[in-house]
Coordinates of C-alpha atoms and ligand atoms in Angstrom, one line a residue:
X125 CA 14.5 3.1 31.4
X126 CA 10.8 3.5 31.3
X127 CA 11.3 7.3 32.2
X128 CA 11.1 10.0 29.6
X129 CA 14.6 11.4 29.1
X130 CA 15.5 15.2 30.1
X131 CA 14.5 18.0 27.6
X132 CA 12.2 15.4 26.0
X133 CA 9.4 16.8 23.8
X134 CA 6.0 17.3 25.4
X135 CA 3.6 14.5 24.8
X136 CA 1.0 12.4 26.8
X137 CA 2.1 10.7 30.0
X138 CA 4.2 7.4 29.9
X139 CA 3.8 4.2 32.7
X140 CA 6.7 1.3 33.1
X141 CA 6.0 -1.6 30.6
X142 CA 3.2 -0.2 28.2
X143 CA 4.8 3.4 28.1
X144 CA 2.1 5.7 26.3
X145 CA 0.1 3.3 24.7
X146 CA -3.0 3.4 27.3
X147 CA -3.0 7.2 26.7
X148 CA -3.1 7.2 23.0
X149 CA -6.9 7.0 21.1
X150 CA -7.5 3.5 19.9
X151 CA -8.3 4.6 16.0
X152 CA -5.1 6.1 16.1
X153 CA -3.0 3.1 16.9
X154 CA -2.0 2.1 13.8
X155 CA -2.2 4.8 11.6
X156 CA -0.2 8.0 11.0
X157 CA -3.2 10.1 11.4
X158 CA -2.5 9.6 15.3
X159 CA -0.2 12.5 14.8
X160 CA -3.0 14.7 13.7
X161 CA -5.0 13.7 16.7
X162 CA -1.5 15.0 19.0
X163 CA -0.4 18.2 17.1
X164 CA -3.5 20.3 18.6
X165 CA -2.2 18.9 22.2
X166 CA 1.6 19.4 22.2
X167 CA 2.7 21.5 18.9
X168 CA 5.2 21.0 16.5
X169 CA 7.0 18.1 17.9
X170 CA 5.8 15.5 20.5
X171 CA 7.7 12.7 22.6
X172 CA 6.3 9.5 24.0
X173 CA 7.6 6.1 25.1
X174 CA 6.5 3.1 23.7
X175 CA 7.6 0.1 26.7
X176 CA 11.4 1.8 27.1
X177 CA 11.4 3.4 23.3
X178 CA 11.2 7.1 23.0
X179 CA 9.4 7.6 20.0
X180 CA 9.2 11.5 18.4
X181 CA 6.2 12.5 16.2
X182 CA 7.1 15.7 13.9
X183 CA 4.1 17.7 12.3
X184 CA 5.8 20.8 11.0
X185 CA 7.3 21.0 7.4
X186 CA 10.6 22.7 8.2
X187 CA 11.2 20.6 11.3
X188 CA 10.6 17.7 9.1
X189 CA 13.0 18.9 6.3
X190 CA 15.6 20.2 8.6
X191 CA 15.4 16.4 10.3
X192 CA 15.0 14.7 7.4
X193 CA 18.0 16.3 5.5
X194 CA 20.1 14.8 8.2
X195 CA 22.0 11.5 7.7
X196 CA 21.5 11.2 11.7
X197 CA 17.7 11.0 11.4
X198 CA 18.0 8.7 8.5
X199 CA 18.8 5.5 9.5
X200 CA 15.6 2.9 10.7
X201 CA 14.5 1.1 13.8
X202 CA 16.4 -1.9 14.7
X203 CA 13.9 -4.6 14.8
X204 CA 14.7 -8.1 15.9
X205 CA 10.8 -8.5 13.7
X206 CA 12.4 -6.9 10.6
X207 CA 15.4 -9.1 10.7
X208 CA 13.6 -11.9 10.9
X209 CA 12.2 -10.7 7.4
X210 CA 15.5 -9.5 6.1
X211 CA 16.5 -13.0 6.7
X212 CA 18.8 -12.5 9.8
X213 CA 19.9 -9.2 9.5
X214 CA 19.5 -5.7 8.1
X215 CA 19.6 -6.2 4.4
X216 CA 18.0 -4.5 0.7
X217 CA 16.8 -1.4 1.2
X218 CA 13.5 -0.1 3.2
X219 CA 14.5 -1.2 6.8
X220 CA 18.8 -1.1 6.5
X221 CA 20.2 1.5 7.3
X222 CA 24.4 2.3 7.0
X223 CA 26.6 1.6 4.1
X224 CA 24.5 -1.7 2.8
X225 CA 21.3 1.1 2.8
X226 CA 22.9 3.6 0.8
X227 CA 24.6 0.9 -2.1
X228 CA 21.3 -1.1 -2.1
X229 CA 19.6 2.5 -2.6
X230 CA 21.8 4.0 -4.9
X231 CA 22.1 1.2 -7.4
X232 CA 18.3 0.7 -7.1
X233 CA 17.6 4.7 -7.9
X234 CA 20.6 4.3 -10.8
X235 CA 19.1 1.1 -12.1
X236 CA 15.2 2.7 -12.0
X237 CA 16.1 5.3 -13.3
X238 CA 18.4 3.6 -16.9
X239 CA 15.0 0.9 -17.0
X240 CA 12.2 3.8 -16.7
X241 CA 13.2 6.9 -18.0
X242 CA 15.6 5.5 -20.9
X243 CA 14.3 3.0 -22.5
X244 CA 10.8 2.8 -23.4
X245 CA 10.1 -0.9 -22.5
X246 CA 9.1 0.1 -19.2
X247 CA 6.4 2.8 -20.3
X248 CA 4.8 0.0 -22.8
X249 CA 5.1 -2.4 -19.9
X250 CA 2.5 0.0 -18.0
X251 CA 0.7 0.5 -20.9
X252 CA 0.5 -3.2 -21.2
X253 CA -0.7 -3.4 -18.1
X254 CA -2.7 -0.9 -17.9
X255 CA -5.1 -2.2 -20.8
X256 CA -5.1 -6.1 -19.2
X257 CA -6.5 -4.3 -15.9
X258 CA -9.2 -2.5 -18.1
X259 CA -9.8 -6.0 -20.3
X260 CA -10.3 -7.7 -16.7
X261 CA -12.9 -5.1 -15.8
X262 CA -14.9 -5.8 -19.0
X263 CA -15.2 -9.1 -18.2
X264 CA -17.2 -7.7 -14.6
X265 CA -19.8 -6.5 -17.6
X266 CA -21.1 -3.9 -15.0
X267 CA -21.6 -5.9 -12.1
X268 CA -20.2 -4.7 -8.7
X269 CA -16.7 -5.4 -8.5
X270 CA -14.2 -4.4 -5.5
X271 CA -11.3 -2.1 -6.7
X272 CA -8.6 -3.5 -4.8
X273 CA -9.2 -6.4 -6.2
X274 CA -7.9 -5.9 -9.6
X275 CA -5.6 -3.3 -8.8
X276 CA -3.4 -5.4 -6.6
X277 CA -2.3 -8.0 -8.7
X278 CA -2.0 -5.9 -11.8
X279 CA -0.1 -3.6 -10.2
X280 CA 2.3 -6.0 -8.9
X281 CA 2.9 -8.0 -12.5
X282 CA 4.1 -4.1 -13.3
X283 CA 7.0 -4.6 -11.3
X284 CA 7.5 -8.3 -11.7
X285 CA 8.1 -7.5 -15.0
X286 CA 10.9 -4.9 -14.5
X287 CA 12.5 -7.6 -11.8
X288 CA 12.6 -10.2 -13.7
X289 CA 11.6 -9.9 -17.6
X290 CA 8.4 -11.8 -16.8
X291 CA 4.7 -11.3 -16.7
X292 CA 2.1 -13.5 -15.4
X293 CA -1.8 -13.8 -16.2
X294 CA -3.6 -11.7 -13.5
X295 CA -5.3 -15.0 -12.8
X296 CA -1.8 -16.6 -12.2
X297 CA -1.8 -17.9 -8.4
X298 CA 1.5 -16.5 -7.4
X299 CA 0.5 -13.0 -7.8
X300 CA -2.6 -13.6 -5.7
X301 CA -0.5 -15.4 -3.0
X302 CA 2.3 -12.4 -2.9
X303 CA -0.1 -10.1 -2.9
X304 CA -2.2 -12.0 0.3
X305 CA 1.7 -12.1 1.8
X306 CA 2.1 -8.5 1.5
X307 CA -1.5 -7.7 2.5
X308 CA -1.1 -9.7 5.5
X309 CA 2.3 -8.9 6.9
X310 CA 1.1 -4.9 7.0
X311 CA -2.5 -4.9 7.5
X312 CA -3.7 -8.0 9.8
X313 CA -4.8 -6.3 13.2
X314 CA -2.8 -8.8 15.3
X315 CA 0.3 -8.1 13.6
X316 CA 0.0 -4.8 14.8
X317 CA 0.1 -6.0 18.4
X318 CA 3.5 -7.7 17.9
X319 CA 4.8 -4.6 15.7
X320 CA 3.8 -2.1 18.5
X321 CA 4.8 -4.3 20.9
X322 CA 7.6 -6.5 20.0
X323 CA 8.0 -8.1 23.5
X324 CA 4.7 -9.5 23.6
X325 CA 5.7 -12.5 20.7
X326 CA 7.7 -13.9 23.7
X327 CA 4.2 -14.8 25.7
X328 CA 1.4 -14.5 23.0
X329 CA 3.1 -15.7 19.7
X330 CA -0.2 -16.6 18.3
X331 CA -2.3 -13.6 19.4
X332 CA 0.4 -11.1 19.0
X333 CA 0.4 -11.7 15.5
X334 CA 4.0 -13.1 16.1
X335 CA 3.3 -16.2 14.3
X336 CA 1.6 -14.6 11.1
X337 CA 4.4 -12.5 10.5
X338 CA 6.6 -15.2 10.3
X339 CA 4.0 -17.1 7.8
X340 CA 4.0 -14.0 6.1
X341 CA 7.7 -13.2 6.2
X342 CA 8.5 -17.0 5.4
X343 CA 5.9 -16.9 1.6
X344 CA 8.0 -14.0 0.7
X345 CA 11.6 -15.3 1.3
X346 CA 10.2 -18.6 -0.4
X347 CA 8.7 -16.6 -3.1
X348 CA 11.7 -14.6 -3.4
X349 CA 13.9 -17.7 -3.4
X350 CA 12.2 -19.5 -5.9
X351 CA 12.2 -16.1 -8.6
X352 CA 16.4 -16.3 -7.7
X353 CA 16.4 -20.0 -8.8
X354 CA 14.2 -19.7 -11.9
X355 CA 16.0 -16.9 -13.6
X356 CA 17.7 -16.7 -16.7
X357 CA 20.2 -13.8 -17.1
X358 CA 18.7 -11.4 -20.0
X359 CA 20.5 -8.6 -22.0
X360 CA 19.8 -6.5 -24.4
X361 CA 21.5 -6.1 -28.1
X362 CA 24.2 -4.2 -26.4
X363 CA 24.7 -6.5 -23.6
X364 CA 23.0 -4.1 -21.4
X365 CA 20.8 -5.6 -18.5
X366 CA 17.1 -5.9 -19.4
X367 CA 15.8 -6.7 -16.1
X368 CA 16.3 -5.9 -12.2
X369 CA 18.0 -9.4 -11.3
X370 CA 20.4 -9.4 -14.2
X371 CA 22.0 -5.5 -13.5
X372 CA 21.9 -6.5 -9.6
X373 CA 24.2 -9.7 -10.5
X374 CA 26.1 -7.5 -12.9
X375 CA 26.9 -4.8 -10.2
X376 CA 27.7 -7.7 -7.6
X377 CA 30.8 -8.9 -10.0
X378 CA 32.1 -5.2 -11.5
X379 CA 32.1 -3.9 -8.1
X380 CA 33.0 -7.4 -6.0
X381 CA 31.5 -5.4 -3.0
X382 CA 30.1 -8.2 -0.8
X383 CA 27.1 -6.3 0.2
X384 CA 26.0 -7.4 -3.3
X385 CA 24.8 -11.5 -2.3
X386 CA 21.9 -13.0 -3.0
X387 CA 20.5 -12.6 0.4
X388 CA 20.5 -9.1 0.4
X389 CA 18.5 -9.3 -3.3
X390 CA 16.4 -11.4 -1.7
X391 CA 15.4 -8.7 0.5
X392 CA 15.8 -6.3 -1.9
X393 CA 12.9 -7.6 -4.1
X394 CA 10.9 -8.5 -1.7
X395 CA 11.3 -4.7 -0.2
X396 CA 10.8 -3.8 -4.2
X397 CA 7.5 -5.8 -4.0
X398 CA 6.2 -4.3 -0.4
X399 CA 7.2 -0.7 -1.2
X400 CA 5.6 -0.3 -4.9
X401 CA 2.6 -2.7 -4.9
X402 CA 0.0 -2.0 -2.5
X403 CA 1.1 1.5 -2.1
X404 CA 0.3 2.0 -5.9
X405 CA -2.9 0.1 -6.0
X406 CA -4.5 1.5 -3.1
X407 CA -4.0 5.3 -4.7
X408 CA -5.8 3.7 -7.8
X409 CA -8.5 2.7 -5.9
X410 CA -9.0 5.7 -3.9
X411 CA -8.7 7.8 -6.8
X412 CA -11.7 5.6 -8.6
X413 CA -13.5 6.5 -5.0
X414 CA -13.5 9.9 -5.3
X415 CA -14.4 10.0 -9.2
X416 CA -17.5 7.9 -7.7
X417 CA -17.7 10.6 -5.0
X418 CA -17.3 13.6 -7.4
X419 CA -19.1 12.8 -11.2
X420 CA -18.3 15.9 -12.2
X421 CA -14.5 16.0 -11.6
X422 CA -15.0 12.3 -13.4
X423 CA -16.5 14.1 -16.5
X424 CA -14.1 17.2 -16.8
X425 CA -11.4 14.5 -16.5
X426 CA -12.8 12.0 -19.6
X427 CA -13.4 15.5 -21.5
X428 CA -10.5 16.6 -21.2
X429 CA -8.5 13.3 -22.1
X430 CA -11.3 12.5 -24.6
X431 CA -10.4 16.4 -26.2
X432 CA -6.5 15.8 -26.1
X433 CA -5.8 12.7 -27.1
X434 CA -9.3 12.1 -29.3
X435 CA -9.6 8.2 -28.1
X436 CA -5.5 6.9 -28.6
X437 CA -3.1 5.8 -25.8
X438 CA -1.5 8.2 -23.2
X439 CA 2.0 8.5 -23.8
X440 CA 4.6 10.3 -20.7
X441 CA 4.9 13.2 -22.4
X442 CA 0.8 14.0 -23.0
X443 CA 1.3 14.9 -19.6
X444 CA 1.7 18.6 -20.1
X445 CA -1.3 19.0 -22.1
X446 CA -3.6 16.8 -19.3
X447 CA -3.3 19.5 -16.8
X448 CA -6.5 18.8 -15.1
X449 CA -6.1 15.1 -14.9
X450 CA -2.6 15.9 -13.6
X451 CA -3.9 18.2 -10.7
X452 CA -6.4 15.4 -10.3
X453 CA -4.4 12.5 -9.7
X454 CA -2.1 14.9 -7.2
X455 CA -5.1 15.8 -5.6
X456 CA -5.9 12.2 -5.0
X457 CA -2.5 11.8 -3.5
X458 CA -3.0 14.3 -1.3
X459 CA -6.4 13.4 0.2
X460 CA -5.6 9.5 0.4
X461 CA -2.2 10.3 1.7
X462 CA -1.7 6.4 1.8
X463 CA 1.0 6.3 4.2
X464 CA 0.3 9.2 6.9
X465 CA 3.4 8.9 8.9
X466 CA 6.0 8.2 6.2
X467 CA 7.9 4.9 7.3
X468 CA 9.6 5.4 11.1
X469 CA 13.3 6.1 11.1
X470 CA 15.9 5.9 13.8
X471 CA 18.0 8.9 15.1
X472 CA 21.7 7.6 15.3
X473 CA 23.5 9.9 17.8
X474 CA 21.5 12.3 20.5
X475 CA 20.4 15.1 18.3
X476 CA 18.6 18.4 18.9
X477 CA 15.6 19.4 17.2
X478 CA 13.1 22.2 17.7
X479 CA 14.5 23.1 21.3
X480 CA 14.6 19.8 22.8
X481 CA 17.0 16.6 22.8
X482 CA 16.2 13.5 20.4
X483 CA 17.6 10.6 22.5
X484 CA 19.7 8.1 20.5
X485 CA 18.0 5.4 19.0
X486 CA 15.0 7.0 19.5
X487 CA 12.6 6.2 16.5
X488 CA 10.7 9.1 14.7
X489 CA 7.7 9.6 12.6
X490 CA 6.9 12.3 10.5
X491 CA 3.6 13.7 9.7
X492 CA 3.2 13.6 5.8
X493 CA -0.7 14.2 6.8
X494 CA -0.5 17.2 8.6
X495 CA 1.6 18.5 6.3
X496 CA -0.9 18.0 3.5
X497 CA -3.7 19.0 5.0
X498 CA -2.1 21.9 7.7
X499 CA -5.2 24.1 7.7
X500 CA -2.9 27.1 7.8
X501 CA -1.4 26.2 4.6
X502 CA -3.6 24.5 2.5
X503 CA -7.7 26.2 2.2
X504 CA -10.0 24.3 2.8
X505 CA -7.8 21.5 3.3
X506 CA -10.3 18.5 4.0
X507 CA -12.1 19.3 0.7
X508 CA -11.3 17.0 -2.4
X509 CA -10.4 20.3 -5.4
X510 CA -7.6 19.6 -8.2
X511 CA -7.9 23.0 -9.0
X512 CA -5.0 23.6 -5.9
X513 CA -2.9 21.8 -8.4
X514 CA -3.4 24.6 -11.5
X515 CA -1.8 28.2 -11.4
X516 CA -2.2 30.1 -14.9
X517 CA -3.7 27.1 -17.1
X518 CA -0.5 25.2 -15.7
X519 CA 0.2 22.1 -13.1
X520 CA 1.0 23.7 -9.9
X521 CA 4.3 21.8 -7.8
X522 CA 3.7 22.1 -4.0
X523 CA 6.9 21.7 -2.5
X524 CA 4.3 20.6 0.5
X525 CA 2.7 17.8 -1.5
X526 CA 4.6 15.0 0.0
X527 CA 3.0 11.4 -0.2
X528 CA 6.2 10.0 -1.0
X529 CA 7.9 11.8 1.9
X530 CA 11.0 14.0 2.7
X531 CA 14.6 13.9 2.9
X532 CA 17.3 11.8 2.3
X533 CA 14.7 8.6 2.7
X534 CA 12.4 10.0 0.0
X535 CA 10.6 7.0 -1.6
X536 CA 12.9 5.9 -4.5
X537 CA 10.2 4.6 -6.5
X538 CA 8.7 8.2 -6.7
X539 CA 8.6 8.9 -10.5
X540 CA 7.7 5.2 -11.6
X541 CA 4.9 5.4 -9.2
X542 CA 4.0 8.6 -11.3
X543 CA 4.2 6.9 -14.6
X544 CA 2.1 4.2 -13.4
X545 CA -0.8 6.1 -11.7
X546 CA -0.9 8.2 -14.6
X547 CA -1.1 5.6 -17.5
X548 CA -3.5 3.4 -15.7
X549 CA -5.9 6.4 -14.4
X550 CA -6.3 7.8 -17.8
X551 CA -6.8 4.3 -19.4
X552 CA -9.5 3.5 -16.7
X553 CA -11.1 7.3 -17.2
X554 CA -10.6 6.5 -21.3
X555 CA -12.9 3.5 -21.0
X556 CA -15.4 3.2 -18.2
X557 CA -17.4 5.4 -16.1
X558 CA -17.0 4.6 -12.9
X559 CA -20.3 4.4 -10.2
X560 CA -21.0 3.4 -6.8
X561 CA -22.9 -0.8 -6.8
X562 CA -26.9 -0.1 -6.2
X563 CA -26.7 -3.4 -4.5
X564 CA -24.1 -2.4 -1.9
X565 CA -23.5 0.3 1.0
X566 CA -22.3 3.4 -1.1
X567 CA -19.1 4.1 -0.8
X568 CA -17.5 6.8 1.9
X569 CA -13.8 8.3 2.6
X570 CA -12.9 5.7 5.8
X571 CA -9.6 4.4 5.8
X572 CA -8.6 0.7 6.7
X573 CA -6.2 1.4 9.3
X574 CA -2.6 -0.2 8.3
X575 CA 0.8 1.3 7.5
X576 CA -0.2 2.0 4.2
X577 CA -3.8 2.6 4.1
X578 CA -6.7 1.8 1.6
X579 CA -10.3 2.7 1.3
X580 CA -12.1 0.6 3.3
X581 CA -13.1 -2.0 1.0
X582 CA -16.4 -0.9 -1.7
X583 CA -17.9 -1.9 -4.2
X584 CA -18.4 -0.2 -7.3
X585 CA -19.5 -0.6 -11.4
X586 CA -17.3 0.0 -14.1
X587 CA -20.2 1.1 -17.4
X588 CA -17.8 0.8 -20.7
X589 CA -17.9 4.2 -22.6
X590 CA -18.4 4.2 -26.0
Ligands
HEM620 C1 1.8 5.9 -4.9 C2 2.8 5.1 -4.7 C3 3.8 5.3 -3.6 C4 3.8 6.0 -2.4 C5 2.7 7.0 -1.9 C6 5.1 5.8 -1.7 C7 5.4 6.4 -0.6 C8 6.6 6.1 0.1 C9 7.0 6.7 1.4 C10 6.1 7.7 2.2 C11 8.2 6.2 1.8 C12 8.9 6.4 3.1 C13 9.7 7.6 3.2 C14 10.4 7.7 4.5 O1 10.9 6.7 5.1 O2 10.5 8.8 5.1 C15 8.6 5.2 0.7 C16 9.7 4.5 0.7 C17 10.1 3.7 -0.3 N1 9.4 3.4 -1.5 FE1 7.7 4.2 -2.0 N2 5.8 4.9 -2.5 C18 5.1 4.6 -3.6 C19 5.5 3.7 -4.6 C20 6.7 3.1 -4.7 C21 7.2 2.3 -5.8 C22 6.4 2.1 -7.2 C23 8.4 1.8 -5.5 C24 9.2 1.0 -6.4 C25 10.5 0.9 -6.5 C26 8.7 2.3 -4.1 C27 9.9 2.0 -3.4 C28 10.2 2.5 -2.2 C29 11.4 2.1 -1.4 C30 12.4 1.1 -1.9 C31 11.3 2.9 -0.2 C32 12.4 2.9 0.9 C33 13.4 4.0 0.6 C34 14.5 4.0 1.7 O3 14.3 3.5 2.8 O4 15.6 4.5 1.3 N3 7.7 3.1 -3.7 N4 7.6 5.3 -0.3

């Protein structure tokens, strides 16, 4: 069962027990940009094993849209670490798969969409917090401060708020500790082990990271718990639901499907939490490294905020006149390209793709990366230029700009993600200028390897504009 199956895609050599993994670069463990490192070796699609799992890399766009499309290539990994999470079982959204996956997504997309795009509370609930992350940096009074820092946990009250109707203080401990939870459960090296190697949390629970994902898992489904117990239903003059929590318990009694429960909103928020927080707040703070990196992209941004909307709030719709700041913040996306390798899915039934034959089960990674920086397609891909972005004075859409992936699995947070990067960036650009600390190493493009992947940590100085 160690053996590559027949017609398998090419890809580096497999042995019993460890499969591929002695054969794969060691920066490349953990991070999507593995892919990159493969594509130049075996083309458009690779094969490996990991232990007895076949495990397919896709690097080209079609492939990946033509996989992606498919409801067969859409499912995820079954992960006895996962259900541990999801509280027994597949549950919420991110790692279920099946008919719970798709009436977990659809409401959550349905529900999104009424809060976000309808009804204005959620725009002045960015706003909000938007100008509390810019009041916390004025307290740093230019002294060195780390980015991630005050990104997380501002980011995270964002969608607090649209959970449950409820913001904190971004000093409040619970933010710090979900955001420590989340941090830890994606990014701690030895979790890593136990997530590449689920197996090895039978022999080396404490150095397989085994035990700290169940600390991690545990603070969330405690966290979770305790938000469930806490809340008080809240509607709107209309009797409309003003909060996640209160539509979710609404759809569980007009529809008495039982997939609605409180275990699987459980999951559900806590995949809410995962999926938007640190995902969000790491493209902030990459995009406040490369203003640091690039001062003049930094100034034609300001100017042309300062020149549109001559010192007041940004509002969604200023976005067609903030063309350059629009290019910019895509261009950011595409650099950072937070999470290289999308999330893994699971092939359902043996499927062909490319030529060769996709073994059941098998789990499969696509390359956002290469697609957003394919040399062949993109010039002079590795070079940070929003002008990509602008065609005729007007915001260029690349339908191979992909950070939030492809397919039926597309992130569902997509367009709130938008909204947020855009409100905070301009509010940030509206009232600092942004330089790398004197007192500390100066900042440089390295990632911090994880599933979702930051800057490596820097520190930098926020000097209020007038
Ligand atoms: C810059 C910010 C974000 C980026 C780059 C991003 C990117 C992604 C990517 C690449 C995926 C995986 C797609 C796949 O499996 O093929 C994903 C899934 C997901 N994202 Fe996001 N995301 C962001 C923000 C958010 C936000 C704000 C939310 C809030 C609701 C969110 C919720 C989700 C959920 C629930 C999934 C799982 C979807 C599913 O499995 O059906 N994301 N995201």
């Amino acid at each position: 069962k160690f053996m590559k199956p027949r017609n398998f895609p090419p890809g580096p050599p497999s042995i019993p027990i460890l499969g591929s993994l002695p054969f794969m670069p060691k920066e490349a463990m953990a991070t999507g940009i593995l892919w990159q490192h493969f594509k130049s070796r075996y083309g458009k699609v690779m094969g490996m094993m990991i232990g007895d799992q076949p495990v397919i890399g896709i690097y080209d766009f079609d492939l990946i849209k033509e996989a992606y499309s498919k409801e067969e290539f859409s499912a995820r990994p079954n992960s006895e670490l996962h259900d541990f999470r999801m509280l027994g079982k597949k549950r919420g959204i991110v790692m279920n798969d099946g008919y719970g996956w798709k009436v977990h997504r659809r409401f959550t997309l349905k529900t999104l969409k009424d809060f976000g795009f309808g009804n204005a509370s959620v725009e002045d609930g960015i706003l909000e917090e938007a100008n509390h992350i810019c009041d916390h940096i004025a307290k740093k009074n230019g002294s060195p401060f780390k980015a991630e820092d005050v990104f997380n946990v501002g980011i995270l009250n964002i969608m607090w708020k649209i959970l449950t109707h409820k913001r904190f203080d971004l000093e409040d401990p619970r933010l710090a500790n979900c955001v420590r939870a989340i941090n830890g459960q994606f990014s701690s090296d030895r979790v890593r082990i136990v997530l590449a190697m689920p197996w090895t949390r039978h022999f080396f629970p404490e150095m397989s990271g085994w035990n700290d994902w169940k600390k991690f898992a545990i603070t969330m489904q405690d966290m979770t718990k305790q938000i469930l117990d806490e809340h008080e239903p809240c509607f709107g003059p209309n009797h409309e639901p003003l909060d996640f929590i209160t539509a979710y318990k609404e759809e569980a009694k007009r529809t008495g499907d039982p997939e609605f429960n409180d275990r699987d909103l459980q999951t559900t928020i806590s995949d809410i939490f995962v999926a938007s927080s640190d995902t969000t707040a790491h493209t902030l703070s990459w995009g406040l490294l490369y203003m640091i990196l690039h001062p003049d992209i930094q100034k034609k941004v300001q100017h042309e905020i300062d020149d549109a909307l001559l010192g007041r709030e940004p509002t969604l719709e200023d976005r067609a006149r903030l063309v350059y700041t629009d290019a910019t913040l895509a261009e950011i996306q595409r650099r950072a390209n937070i999470v290289p390798g999308a999330l893994p899915h699971r092939v359902s039934k043996e499927m062909k793709l490319g030529g060769y034959t996709i073994p059941k089960d098998s789990m499969v990674i696509s390359s956002l990366y290469y697609v957003m920086h394919d040399p062949d397609y993109w010039k002079n891909a590795d070079q940070f230029d929003p002008t990509r972005f602008i065609e005729n004075g007007k915001f260029r859409k690349d339908e191979r700009f992909v950070p939030f992936g492809i397919g039926k699995r597309i992130c569902l947070g997509d367009t709130l993600a938008r909204n947020e990067l855009f409100v905070v960036f301009i509010r940030l650009m509206q009232r600092f200028n942004f330089e790398a600390s004197p007192d500390h190493p100066y900042p440089k493009e390295e990632y911090l390897p994880s599933t979702v992947m930051g800057p490596k940590p820097f520190h930098l100085r926020a000097i209020p504009r007038s």
